[in-house]
PDB file of C-alpha atoms in Angstrom:
ATOM      1  CA  MET U  12       0.056  -0.228   0.347  1.00  0.00           C
ATOM      2  CA  GLN U  13       1.304   3.675  -0.902  1.00  0.00           C
ATOM      3  CA  LEU U  14       0.664   6.285   0.944  1.00  0.00           C
ATOM      4  CA  ILE U  15       0.141   9.991   0.369  1.00  0.00           C
ATOM      5  CA  ASN U  16       0.666  12.404   2.767  1.00  0.00           C
ATOM      6  CA  VAL U  17      -1.499  15.806   2.958  1.00  0.00           C
ATOM      7  CA  PHE U  18      -0.502  18.810   4.855  1.00  0.00           C
ATOM      8  CA  ILE U  19      -3.556  21.551   4.868  1.00  0.00           C
ATOM      9  CA  LEU U  20      -2.730  25.059   5.848  1.00  0.00           C
ATOM     10  CA  ASP U  21      -5.949  27.142   6.552  1.00  0.00           C
ATOM     11  CA  LYS U  22      -5.349  30.804   7.842  1.00  0.00           C
ATOM     12  CA  LEU U  23      -7.072  33.925   6.956  1.00  0.00           C
ATOM     13  CA  LYS U  24      -9.226  32.746   4.321  1.00  0.00           C
ATOM     14  CA  ILE U  25      -6.514  31.560   2.612  1.00  0.00           C
ATOM     15  CA  ILE U  26      -6.410  27.415   2.219  1.00  0.00           C
ATOM     16  CA  VAL U  27      -3.062  25.579   0.871  1.00  0.00           C
ATOM     17  CA  ILE U  28      -3.038  21.929   0.613  1.00  0.00           C
ATOM     18  CA  LEU U  29       0.472  20.031  -0.119  1.00  0.00           C
ATOM     19  CA  TYR U  30       0.253  16.201  -1.129  1.00  0.00           C
ATOM     20  CA  LEU U  31       3.520  14.693  -0.697  1.00  0.00           C
ATOM     21  CA  TYR U  32       3.962  11.402  -2.722  1.00  0.00           C
ATOM     22  CA  ILE U  33       7.190   9.582  -2.574  1.00  0.00           C
ATOM     23  CA  ASP U  34       9.337  12.304  -4.280  1.00  0.00           C
ATOM     24  CA  ASP U  35       6.372  14.361  -5.856  1.00  0.00           C
ATOM     25  CA  ILE U  36       4.476  17.423  -4.703  1.00  0.00           C
ATOM     26  CA  MET U  37       1.782  18.721  -5.705  1.00  0.00           C
ATOM     27  CA  ILE U  38       0.411  22.406  -4.467  1.00  0.00           C
ATOM     28  CA  HIS U  39      -3.433  23.366  -4.483  1.00  0.00           C
ATOM     29  CA  GLY U  40      -4.060  26.627  -2.961  1.00  0.00           C
ATOM     30  CA  SER U  41      -6.733  29.676  -3.101  1.00  0.00           C
ATOM     31  CA  LYS U  42      -4.221  32.216  -3.921  1.00  0.00           C
ATOM     32  CA  PHE U  43      -1.826  31.817  -6.706  1.00  0.00           C
ATOM     33  CA  GLN U  44       0.575  34.480  -4.890  1.00  0.00           C
ATOM     34  CA  VAL U  45       1.029  32.197  -1.507  1.00  0.00           C
ATOM     35  CA  ILE U  46       1.413  28.930  -3.953  1.00  0.00           C
ATOM     36  CA  ASN U  47       4.621  30.597  -5.400  1.00  0.00           C
ATOM     37  CA  ILE U  48       6.210  31.639  -2.064  1.00  0.00           C
ATOM     38  CA  ILE U  49       5.879  28.187  -0.965  1.00  0.00           C
ATOM     39  CA  LYS U  50       7.489  26.931  -3.834  1.00  0.00           C
ATOM     40  CA  SER U  51      10.420  29.314  -3.006  1.00  0.00           C
ATOM     41  CA  LEU U  52      10.556  28.441   0.211  1.00  0.00           C
ATOM     42  CA  LEU U  53      10.833  24.566  -0.694  1.00  0.00           C
ATOM     43  CA  SER U  54      13.297  25.446  -3.169  1.00  0.00           C
ATOM     44  CA  LYS U  55      16.071  26.729  -0.861  1.00  0.00           C
ATOM     45  CA  HIS U  56      15.935  23.360   1.018  1.00  0.00           C
ATOM     46  CA  PHE U  57      15.191  21.115  -2.029  1.00  0.00           C
ATOM     47  CA  ASN U  58      16.070  20.731  -5.623  1.00  0.00           C
ATOM     48  CA  ILE U  59      12.548  21.480  -6.990  1.00  0.00           C
ATOM     49  CA  LYS U  60      11.222  21.469 -10.311  1.00  0.00           C
ATOM     50  CA  ASP U  61       8.052  23.333 -11.541  1.00  0.00           C
ATOM     51  CA  LEU U  62       6.142  20.937 -13.831  1.00  0.00           C
ATOM     52  CA  GLY U  63       3.051  22.977 -14.244  1.00  0.00           C
ATOM     53  CA  PHE U  64      -0.823  22.062 -13.627  1.00  0.00           C
ATOM     54  CA  VAL U  65      -1.309  18.507 -12.612  1.00  0.00           C
ATOM     55  CA  ASN U  66      -3.815  17.010 -15.361  1.00  0.00           C
ATOM     56  CA  VAL U  67      -3.341  13.238 -14.033  1.00  0.00           C
ATOM     57  CA  ILE U  68      -1.870  11.930 -11.068  1.00  0.00           C
ATOM     58  CA  LEU U  69      -2.317   8.203  -9.688  1.00  0.00           C
ATOM     59  CA  GLY U  70      -4.337   7.743 -12.308  1.00  0.00           C
ATOM     60  CA  ILE U  71      -7.252   9.919 -11.635  1.00  0.00           C
ATOM     61  CA  LYS U  72      -7.832  12.915 -14.267  1.00  0.00           C
ATOM     62  CA  LEU U  73      -8.531  16.187 -12.613  1.00  0.00           C
ATOM     63  CA  LEU U  74     -10.496  19.122 -14.169  1.00  0.00           C
ATOM     64  CA  LYS U  75      -9.549  22.826 -13.229  1.00  0.00           C
ATOM     65  CA  LYS U  76     -12.178  24.727 -12.069  1.00  0.00           C
ATOM     66  CA  ILE U  77     -12.058  28.232 -11.514  1.00  0.00           C
ATOM     67  CA  MET U  78     -14.142  29.448  -7.847  1.00  0.00           C
ATOM     68  CA  ASN U  79     -14.119  32.559  -5.609  1.00  0.00           C
ATOM     69  CA  PHE U  80     -13.037  30.826  -2.257  1.00  0.00           C
ATOM     70  CA  LEU U  81     -13.688  34.496  -0.569  1.00  0.00           C
TER      71      LEU U  81
END
């Protein structure tokens, strides 16, 4: 059985969800600027490569839907 670690930040109407699977990280969030800050912080400690938007993960096709959380 393979596990996915999920980390959630929910503060001041900002939501960020970080999925960690072996050596892959996927970040979802309500504010693009916050996602960029997190990626910048991670790149200071780890060698990362931004592969852009996710279409499929673990065999599940993802659809992009723009929603207003605030």
